[in-house]
Coordinates of C-alpha atoms and ligand atoms in Angstrom, one line a residue:
M28 CA 10.8 203.8 258.8
L29 CA 12.4 206.4 261.0
L30 CA 16.0 205.5 261.3
T31 CA 17.9 206.3 264.5
K32 CA 21.5 206.1 265.4
D33 CA 20.7 203.4 268.0
A34 CA 19.8 200.9 265.3
F35 CA 23.5 200.8 264.3
G36 CA 24.7 199.9 267.8
E37 CA 26.9 201.5 270.3
D38 CA 30.3 200.7 268.8
F39 CA 29.4 202.2 265.4
T40 CA 31.8 205.0 264.4
W41 CA 30.2 208.2 263.0
G42 CA 32.1 211.0 261.4
V43 CA 32.9 213.2 258.5
S44 CA 35.7 213.0 255.9
T45 CA 37.9 215.7 254.2
A46 CA 41.2 215.7 252.3
A47 CA 44.1 218.2 252.6
Y48 CA 44.3 219.6 249.1
Q49 CA 40.5 220.0 248.9
I50 CA 40.2 222.2 252.0
E51 CA 43.5 223.5 253.4
G52 CA 44.5 226.1 250.9
A53 CA 47.7 227.9 252.2
H54 CA 49.5 226.3 249.3
N55 CA 52.7 228.3 249.9
Q56 CA 52.4 228.9 253.7
G57 CA 54.4 227.2 256.5
G58 CA 57.3 226.1 254.2
K59 CA 55.1 223.7 252.3
G60 CA 56.6 222.2 249.2
H61 CA 54.6 221.9 245.9
S62 CA 52.4 218.8 245.5
I63 CA 51.4 217.4 242.1
W64 CA 48.0 219.1 242.5
D65 CA 49.7 222.5 243.1
I66 CA 51.4 222.1 239.7
F67 CA 48.5 220.4 237.8
V68 CA 46.0 223.1 238.5
K69 CA 48.2 225.7 236.9
K70 CA 48.1 223.9 233.5
K71 CA 45.5 225.4 231.1
N72 CA 42.1 223.8 230.8
K73 CA 42.7 220.8 233.1
I74 CA 40.3 222.0 235.8
F75 CA 36.8 223.5 235.4
Q76 CA 37.2 227.2 234.7
N77 CA 40.9 226.8 235.5
Q78 CA 40.1 226.9 239.2
H79 CA 42.6 225.7 241.8
G80 CA 43.1 224.9 245.5
D81 CA 45.5 227.7 246.4
T82 CA 43.1 228.9 249.0
A83 CA 40.2 226.4 248.9
C84 CA 38.4 226.6 252.3
D85 CA 41.5 228.2 253.9
F86 CA 41.2 225.5 256.5
Y87 CA 44.8 225.8 257.3
N88 CA 44.1 229.2 258.9
R89 CA 40.5 228.6 260.0
Y90 CA 40.7 225.1 261.4
T91 CA 39.9 226.2 265.0
Q92 CA 36.6 227.7 263.8
D93 CA 35.8 224.8 261.6
L94 CA 36.5 222.2 264.3
Y95 CA 34.4 224.1 266.6
L96 CA 31.6 224.0 264.1
M97 CA 32.1 220.2 263.8
Y98 CA 31.9 219.9 267.5
S99 CA 28.7 222.0 267.6
L100 CA 27.2 219.5 265.1
N101 CA 27.9 216.6 267.5
I102 CA 30.4 214.9 265.1
P103 CA 32.6 212.5 267.1
N104 CA 35.1 211.4 264.5
Y105 CA 37.1 213.4 261.9
R106 CA 38.8 211.8 258.9
F107 CA 41.3 214.2 257.4
S108 CA 44.5 213.7 255.3
I109 CA 48.0 214.8 255.9
S110 CA 49.6 216.6 253.1
W111 CA 53.0 214.9 252.5
S112 CA 54.6 218.0 251.1
R113 CA 53.5 220.1 254.0
I114 CA 55.6 218.0 256.4
L115 CA 58.4 216.9 253.9
P116 CA 58.6 219.7 251.3
N117 CA 60.7 217.5 249.1
G118 CA 59.0 214.3 249.8
I119 CA 62.1 212.9 251.5
G120 CA 64.9 214.6 253.5
E121 CA 64.3 217.8 255.5
V122 CA 61.2 218.0 257.7
S123 CA 59.2 221.2 257.9
E124 CA 58.7 222.1 261.6
D125 CA 55.8 224.4 260.6
G126 CA 54.1 221.5 258.8
I127 CA 54.5 219.2 261.9
D128 CA 53.2 222.0 264.1
F129 CA 50.1 222.5 262.0
Y130 CA 49.0 218.9 262.2
N131 CA 49.9 218.9 265.9
R132 CA 47.6 221.8 266.5
L133 CA 44.9 220.2 264.4
I134 CA 45.1 216.9 266.3
D135 CA 45.3 218.6 269.7
F136 CA 42.3 220.8 269.1
S137 CA 40.2 217.9 267.8
L138 CA 41.0 215.9 270.9
E139 CA 40.3 218.8 273.1
L140 CA 36.8 219.0 271.6
G141 CA 36.3 215.3 272.0
I142 CA 36.7 214.6 268.3
T143 CA 38.8 211.5 267.5
P144 CA 41.2 211.9 264.5
W145 CA 41.2 209.4 261.7
V146 CA 44.2 210.1 259.5
T147 CA 44.5 209.3 255.7
L148 CA 48.2 209.2 254.9
Y149 CA 47.8 209.8 251.2
H150 CA 44.9 211.5 249.6
W151 CA 46.4 212.2 246.1
D152 CA 48.8 215.1 246.8
L153 CA 52.2 213.6 246.0
P154 CA 55.1 215.9 246.6
D155 CA 56.1 217.3 243.2
A156 CA 59.8 216.6 243.9
L157 CA 58.9 212.9 244.0
E158 CA 56.9 213.1 240.8
K159 CA 60.0 214.6 239.1
K160 CA 61.7 211.3 240.0
G161 CA 58.9 209.3 238.4
G162 CA 56.2 209.4 241.1
W163 CA 54.0 206.3 241.4
V164 CA 55.8 204.9 238.3
N165 CA 59.0 204.6 240.2
R166 CA 59.2 201.6 242.5
D167 CA 61.2 203.6 245.0
I168 CA 57.9 205.2 246.1
K169 CA 57.5 202.2 248.4
E170 CA 60.5 203.4 250.4
W171 CA 59.8 207.2 250.1
F172 CA 56.3 206.5 251.4
G173 CA 57.5 204.2 254.2
N174 CA 59.8 206.9 255.4
Y175 CA 57.0 209.5 255.4
V176 CA 54.7 207.2 257.2
S177 CA 57.3 206.4 259.9
L178 CA 57.6 210.2 260.5
C179 CA 53.8 210.6 260.8
V180 CA 53.7 207.7 263.4
A181 CA 56.7 209.1 265.3
Y182 CA 55.2 212.7 265.4
F183 CA 51.5 212.0 265.8
G184 CA 51.2 208.4 266.9
D185 CA 51.0 209.3 270.6
R186 CA 47.6 210.8 269.9
V187 CA 46.5 209.2 266.5
K188 CA 45.5 205.5 266.5
N189 CA 43.3 205.3 263.4
W190 CA 45.1 205.3 260.1
M191 CA 44.1 204.9 256.5
V192 CA 47.1 204.2 254.2
L193 CA 45.8 205.2 250.8
N194 CA 42.7 207.0 249.5
E195 CA 41.3 205.2 246.4
P196 CA 44.4 203.9 244.7
M197 CA 42.3 202.8 241.6
V198 CA 41.2 206.4 241.1
F199 CA 44.6 208.1 241.4
S200 CA 46.4 205.5 239.2
A201 CA 43.7 205.6 236.5
A202 CA 42.8 209.3 236.5
G203 CA 46.3 210.4 237.2
Y204 CA 48.4 208.0 235.2
F205 CA 46.2 206.6 232.5
F206 CA 43.6 209.2 231.5
G207 CA 45.7 212.2 232.6
V208 CA 42.6 214.0 233.9
H209 CA 44.0 214.2 237.5
A210 CA 47.4 215.2 238.7
P211 CA 50.1 214.5 237.6
G212 CA 48.3 214.2 234.2
R213 CA 50.2 211.3 232.8
K214 CA 48.8 208.9 230.3
G215 CA 49.1 205.4 228.9
L216 CA 48.9 201.7 229.9
D217 CA 52.5 201.4 231.1
N218 CA 52.2 204.3 233.5
F219 CA 49.0 203.0 234.7
L220 CA 50.2 199.4 235.3
A221 CA 53.4 200.5 237.0
A222 CA 51.5 203.0 239.2
T223 CA 48.9 200.3 240.1
H224 CA 51.5 197.8 241.2
H225 CA 53.6 200.3 243.2
A226 CA 50.4 201.6 244.9
A227 CA 49.4 198.0 245.8
L228 CA 52.9 197.4 247.3
T229 CA 52.9 200.8 249.0
Q230 CA 49.5 200.2 250.7
T231 CA 50.9 197.2 252.5
Q232 CA 54.3 198.8 253.1
G233 CA 52.6 201.7 254.8
A234 CA 50.5 199.4 257.0
R235 CA 53.6 197.3 258.0
V236 CA 55.4 200.5 259.1
I237 CA 52.5 201.6 261.3
K238 CA 52.0 198.2 262.9
S239 CA 55.7 197.9 263.6
M240 CA 55.8 201.2 265.4
Q241 CA 52.4 201.1 267.0
K242 CA 51.0 197.9 268.3
D243 CA 47.6 199.2 269.3
S244 CA 47.0 201.0 266.0
N245 CA 43.8 200.6 264.0
V246 CA 45.0 200.4 260.4
G247 CA 43.0 200.3 257.2
T248 CA 43.1 201.6 253.7
T249 CA 40.2 202.9 251.4
F250 CA 38.8 201.8 248.2
S251 CA 36.4 203.4 245.7
C252 CA 33.6 200.9 245.0
S253 CA 30.5 201.1 242.7
H254 CA 27.9 198.5 242.1
I255 CA 28.1 197.4 238.5
E256 CA 25.3 196.1 236.3
P257 CA 25.1 195.1 232.7
F258 CA 22.9 197.3 230.4
R259 CA 21.1 194.3 229.0
M260 CA 21.0 190.7 230.2
K261 CA 22.9 189.7 227.1
E262 CA 26.2 187.8 227.3
K263 CA 28.3 190.6 225.8
D264 CA 27.1 193.2 228.2
I265 CA 27.4 190.8 231.2
L266 CA 31.0 190.0 230.3
A267 CA 31.7 193.7 229.8
A268 CA 30.2 194.5 233.2
R269 CA 32.4 191.8 234.7
R270 CA 35.6 193.4 233.3
V271 CA 34.6 196.8 234.6
D272 CA 33.9 195.3 238.0
A273 CA 37.3 193.7 238.0
L274 CA 38.9 197.1 237.3
L275 CA 36.8 199.4 239.5
N276 CA 36.1 197.1 242.5
R277 CA 38.6 194.2 242.6
L278 CA 41.9 195.5 241.4
F279 CA 43.3 196.5 244.8
I280 CA 41.4 194.5 247.3
E281 CA 42.2 191.1 245.8
P282 CA 46.0 191.3 245.9
L283 CA 45.7 192.7 249.4
L284 CA 43.7 189.5 250.4
G285 CA 46.2 187.2 248.7
L286 CA 44.1 186.6 245.6
G287 CA 46.4 188.3 243.2
Y288 CA 45.3 190.8 240.5
P289 CA 42.0 189.9 238.6
T290 CA 43.9 188.8 235.5
A291 CA 41.3 186.2 234.5
D292 CA 38.8 188.9 233.7
I293 CA 41.2 191.5 232.4
K294 CA 43.9 189.9 230.3
T295 CA 45.9 193.1 230.0
L296 CA 46.6 193.1 233.7
N297 CA 49.0 190.2 233.0
R298 CA 51.4 192.9 231.8
I299 CA 51.8 193.9 235.5
E300 CA 54.2 190.8 235.5
K301 CA 56.8 193.1 234.0
Y302 CA 56.9 195.2 237.3
M303 CA 56.8 192.2 239.6
K304 CA 59.9 191.2 241.6
Q305 CA 60.6 188.3 243.8
N306 CA 58.5 188.3 247.0
D307 CA 56.1 190.9 245.6
E308 CA 53.2 188.4 245.6
K309 CA 53.7 187.9 249.3
D310 CA 54.4 191.6 250.0
L311 CA 51.0 192.6 248.4
I312 CA 49.2 190.8 251.2
F313 CA 48.4 192.3 254.6
N314 CA 45.8 191.7 257.2
M315 CA 44.3 195.2 257.7
D316 CA 42.2 196.0 260.8
F317 CA 39.5 197.4 258.6
I318 CA 38.8 198.2 254.9
G319 CA 37.4 201.6 254.0
V320 CA 34.6 201.4 251.5
Q321 CA 33.8 204.6 249.5
N322 CA 30.6 204.5 247.5
Y323 CA 28.6 207.2 245.6
T324 CA 26.7 205.6 242.8
R325 CA 26.3 202.6 240.5
E326 CA 27.5 202.1 236.9
I327 CA 25.7 200.5 234.1
I328 CA 27.9 198.9 231.5
R329 CA 27.6 197.8 227.9
H330 CA 29.9 196.1 225.5
A331 CA 31.9 198.5 223.3
T332 CA 34.1 196.9 220.7
F333 CA 36.3 200.0 220.1
V334 CA 37.2 200.8 223.6
P335 CA 40.8 199.5 224.1
F336 CA 41.7 196.9 226.8
L337 CA 38.2 196.8 228.2
Q338 CA 35.7 196.7 225.3
A339 CA 33.2 198.2 227.7
K340 CA 31.7 201.6 228.4
I341 CA 29.5 203.2 230.9
V342 CA 25.9 204.1 229.9
S343 CA 25.7 207.4 231.6
A344 CA 23.0 208.5 234.0
K345 CA 22.1 211.3 231.5
E346 CA 21.5 208.8 228.7
R347 CA 19.4 206.7 231.0
K348 CA 17.4 209.8 232.1
V349 CA 17.6 208.9 235.8
E350 CA 17.9 211.2 238.8
M351 CA 21.4 212.7 239.0
T352 CA 23.6 214.6 241.4
A353 CA 25.7 217.7 240.4
M354 CA 28.5 215.2 239.4
N355 CA 26.0 213.7 236.9
W356 CA 26.1 210.5 238.9
E357 CA 22.9 208.5 239.3
V358 CA 21.2 208.9 242.7
Y359 CA 21.2 205.2 243.7
P360 CA 21.5 204.5 247.4
E361 CA 21.0 200.8 247.0
S362 CA 24.5 200.7 245.5
M363 CA 25.9 200.9 249.1
Y364 CA 24.0 197.7 250.1
H365 CA 25.4 195.8 247.1
V366 CA 29.1 196.9 247.6
L367 CA 28.9 196.0 251.3
R368 CA 27.6 192.6 250.5
K369 CA 30.1 192.2 247.7
F370 CA 33.1 193.1 249.9
S371 CA 32.0 191.2 252.9
A372 CA 31.7 188.0 250.8
Y373 CA 35.4 187.6 250.5
P374 CA 36.9 185.0 252.8
N375 CA 38.9 186.6 255.7
M376 CA 37.6 190.1 255.0
P377 CA 38.3 192.5 257.8
P378 CA 35.4 194.6 259.1
L379 CA 34.2 197.4 256.8
I380 CA 34.0 201.1 257.5
I381 CA 32.2 203.4 255.1
T382 CA 35.0 206.1 254.9
E383 CA 33.1 208.2 252.3
N384 CA 29.6 208.6 251.1
G385 CA 27.7 211.7 250.1
A386 CA 26.2 213.6 247.2
A387 CA 26.7 217.0 245.4
F388 CA 23.6 219.1 244.7
P389 CA 23.4 222.7 243.4
D390 CA 22.8 224.3 246.8
Q391 CA 21.6 227.9 247.0
V392 CA 21.7 230.4 249.8
E393 CA 18.4 232.0 250.6
N394 CA 17.9 234.3 253.6
N395 CA 21.2 233.2 255.0
Q396 CA 20.1 229.5 254.9
V397 CA 20.8 226.5 252.7
D398 CA 18.0 224.0 252.4
D399 CA 19.1 220.8 250.8
P400 CA 16.4 218.2 251.2
Q401 CA 17.8 216.0 248.4
R402 CA 21.0 215.5 250.3
I403 CA 19.2 214.6 253.5
K404 CA 17.1 212.1 251.6
Y405 CA 20.2 210.6 249.9
L406 CA 22.0 210.2 253.3
Q407 CA 18.9 208.7 255.0
H408 CA 18.3 206.3 252.1
T409 CA 21.9 205.2 252.1
L410 CA 21.9 204.6 255.8
E411 CA 18.8 202.4 255.4
Q412 CA 20.9 200.3 253.0
V413 CA 23.7 200.1 255.5
I414 CA 21.3 198.8 258.1
R415 CA 19.9 196.4 255.6
A416 CA 23.4 194.9 254.9
K417 CA 24.2 194.9 258.7
Q418 CA 21.0 193.0 259.4
E419 CA 22.0 190.4 256.9
G420 CA 25.3 189.9 258.8
V421 CA 27.7 192.3 257.0
K422 CA 30.3 193.5 259.4
V423 CA 30.2 197.2 258.9
N424 CA 31.3 199.3 261.8
G425 CA 31.3 203.0 260.7
Y426 CA 30.1 205.7 258.4
F427 CA 31.8 209.0 257.5
V428 CA 29.9 211.6 255.4
W429 CA 31.8 213.0 252.4
T430 CA 32.1 215.8 253.3
F431 CA 32.1 218.4 256.1
L432 CA 32.8 221.6 254.0
D433 CA 32.0 222.3 250.4
N434 CA 35.4 222.2 248.8
F435 CA 37.7 221.8 245.7
E436 CA 36.3 218.8 243.8
W437 CA 39.5 218.0 241.8
A438 CA 39.0 218.4 238.0
E439 CA 35.4 219.7 238.7
G440 CA 36.6 222.7 240.7
Y441 CA 34.2 224.2 243.1
H442 CA 30.8 223.8 241.5
P443 CA 29.9 220.3 242.9
R444 CA 29.0 221.1 246.5
F445 CA 29.2 218.0 248.7
G446 CA 29.4 219.6 252.1
L447 CA 27.1 219.5 255.2
V448 CA 28.4 223.0 255.5
Y449 CA 28.1 225.6 252.7
V450 CA 31.2 227.7 252.0
D451 CA 31.1 231.0 250.2
F452 CA 34.5 230.9 248.5
Q453 CA 34.7 234.7 248.1
T454 CA 34.2 235.5 251.8
Q455 CA 35.0 232.1 253.4
K456 CA 31.7 232.4 255.3
R457 CA 30.3 229.0 256.4
I458 CA 26.5 228.2 256.6
V459 CA 25.4 224.9 258.1
K460 CA 23.0 223.4 255.5
S461 CA 19.8 221.7 256.6
S462 CA 21.6 218.4 256.0
G463 CA 24.2 219.5 258.6
H464 CA 21.5 220.2 261.1
W465 CA 19.9 216.9 260.2
Y466 CA 23.2 215.0 260.8
A467 CA 23.7 216.9 264.1
N468 CA 20.3 215.9 265.3
F469 CA 20.7 212.3 264.2
L470 CA 24.0 212.1 266.1
K471 CA 22.7 213.7 269.2
Ligands
GAL526 C1 36.3 210.4 246.2 C2 37.5 211.2 246.7 C3 37.1 212.5 247.4 C4 36.0 213.2 246.8 C5 34.8 212.4 246.5 C6 33.7 213.0 245.8 O1 36.6 209.7 245.1 O2 38.2 210.4 247.6 O3 38.3 213.2 247.5 O4 36.4 214.0 245.8 O5 35.3 211.2 245.7 O6 33.9 213.0 244.4

């Protein structure tokens, strides 16, 4: 079947996604304050080969050229994030005029090119000044964030209507506050549970602030989701898979929909009680305009007695000897179909938008070209799964490729290349990959 854009309907939103820390660079330009990522990358052996995002794609200085490239590839919507510490160097208090100016220029130039901005308000780069006060473990984050959001709406809301409050709260609370493998590098159950509850409260606080200031706004938030399957059809593995599903897929969407935390499947989550205050249960609920679904792979789960709290572990793609990406994730486009079905099955679920999907492969430059047929195949196969879900009645209204430019992939550094556009990080030269040309053609 040859898939065309028309099959998705006229109102379907097409775009690409990026995040500030992964592309902007300019870590100390324009009066920017440090974020937790600026600090974390300087610690020894946290990031692959001790790489960092100080310069990344230098998007801060090259955004006009990059937006022009986006325009030349027929991309009509651009999801990017605002770096909190670029506009509020201390997280609260004094505003950096240079920071505001940068995002004003970025938004204005996008609009000039006919590209609609979709703004993520938090893509993991917390101002370090706030981390010093406890970061996501401190309940005050709800107010700090609300204040930052109100500034963003006040400064940019005359041109920006599409907002995403948080990027993947499960990932930043688990990787950043439980495993310590992402910034700020904190560990332990108490940090994780506090960060989880405060992120869940903050996601609705942010949305309320936007709605109160901008009636015609389109407000959502984004979740990482993976289709989960048991390793064997045995009770122990099935139950283990259910626990992992509760953690990876249900932890943030269910309180948002008024269903509370999935404590029945993960008993340890009952300890969130400790951080709950009066009215929190109600405050966790908000009727978003859309939910951002971000999917890359599936996970196969088996029972593991010695893994604390979950008694479950992932059976890696390597162990299973299946086709993998440069992240060692299984290439499994059907996962998209399953997560769309799963999310849309909740009662009163707002429409879904796929705010991230893509794949990293070891791209090579040859004769000034980058040929990446594996990525084209992955994107095509995933889109077929989106259509499949749509034809079965799932309300899914958009798709954003992760990502536009090869960039800084968090703890993995620069080696996993996810871009439609290749970046030579020595020279900052860009080469549109064959997947970029394919997408441009698809969107034409
Ligand atoms: C997401 C994240 C992105 C990007 C992507 C690929 O979890 O939001 O920033 O890193 O995964 O790993």
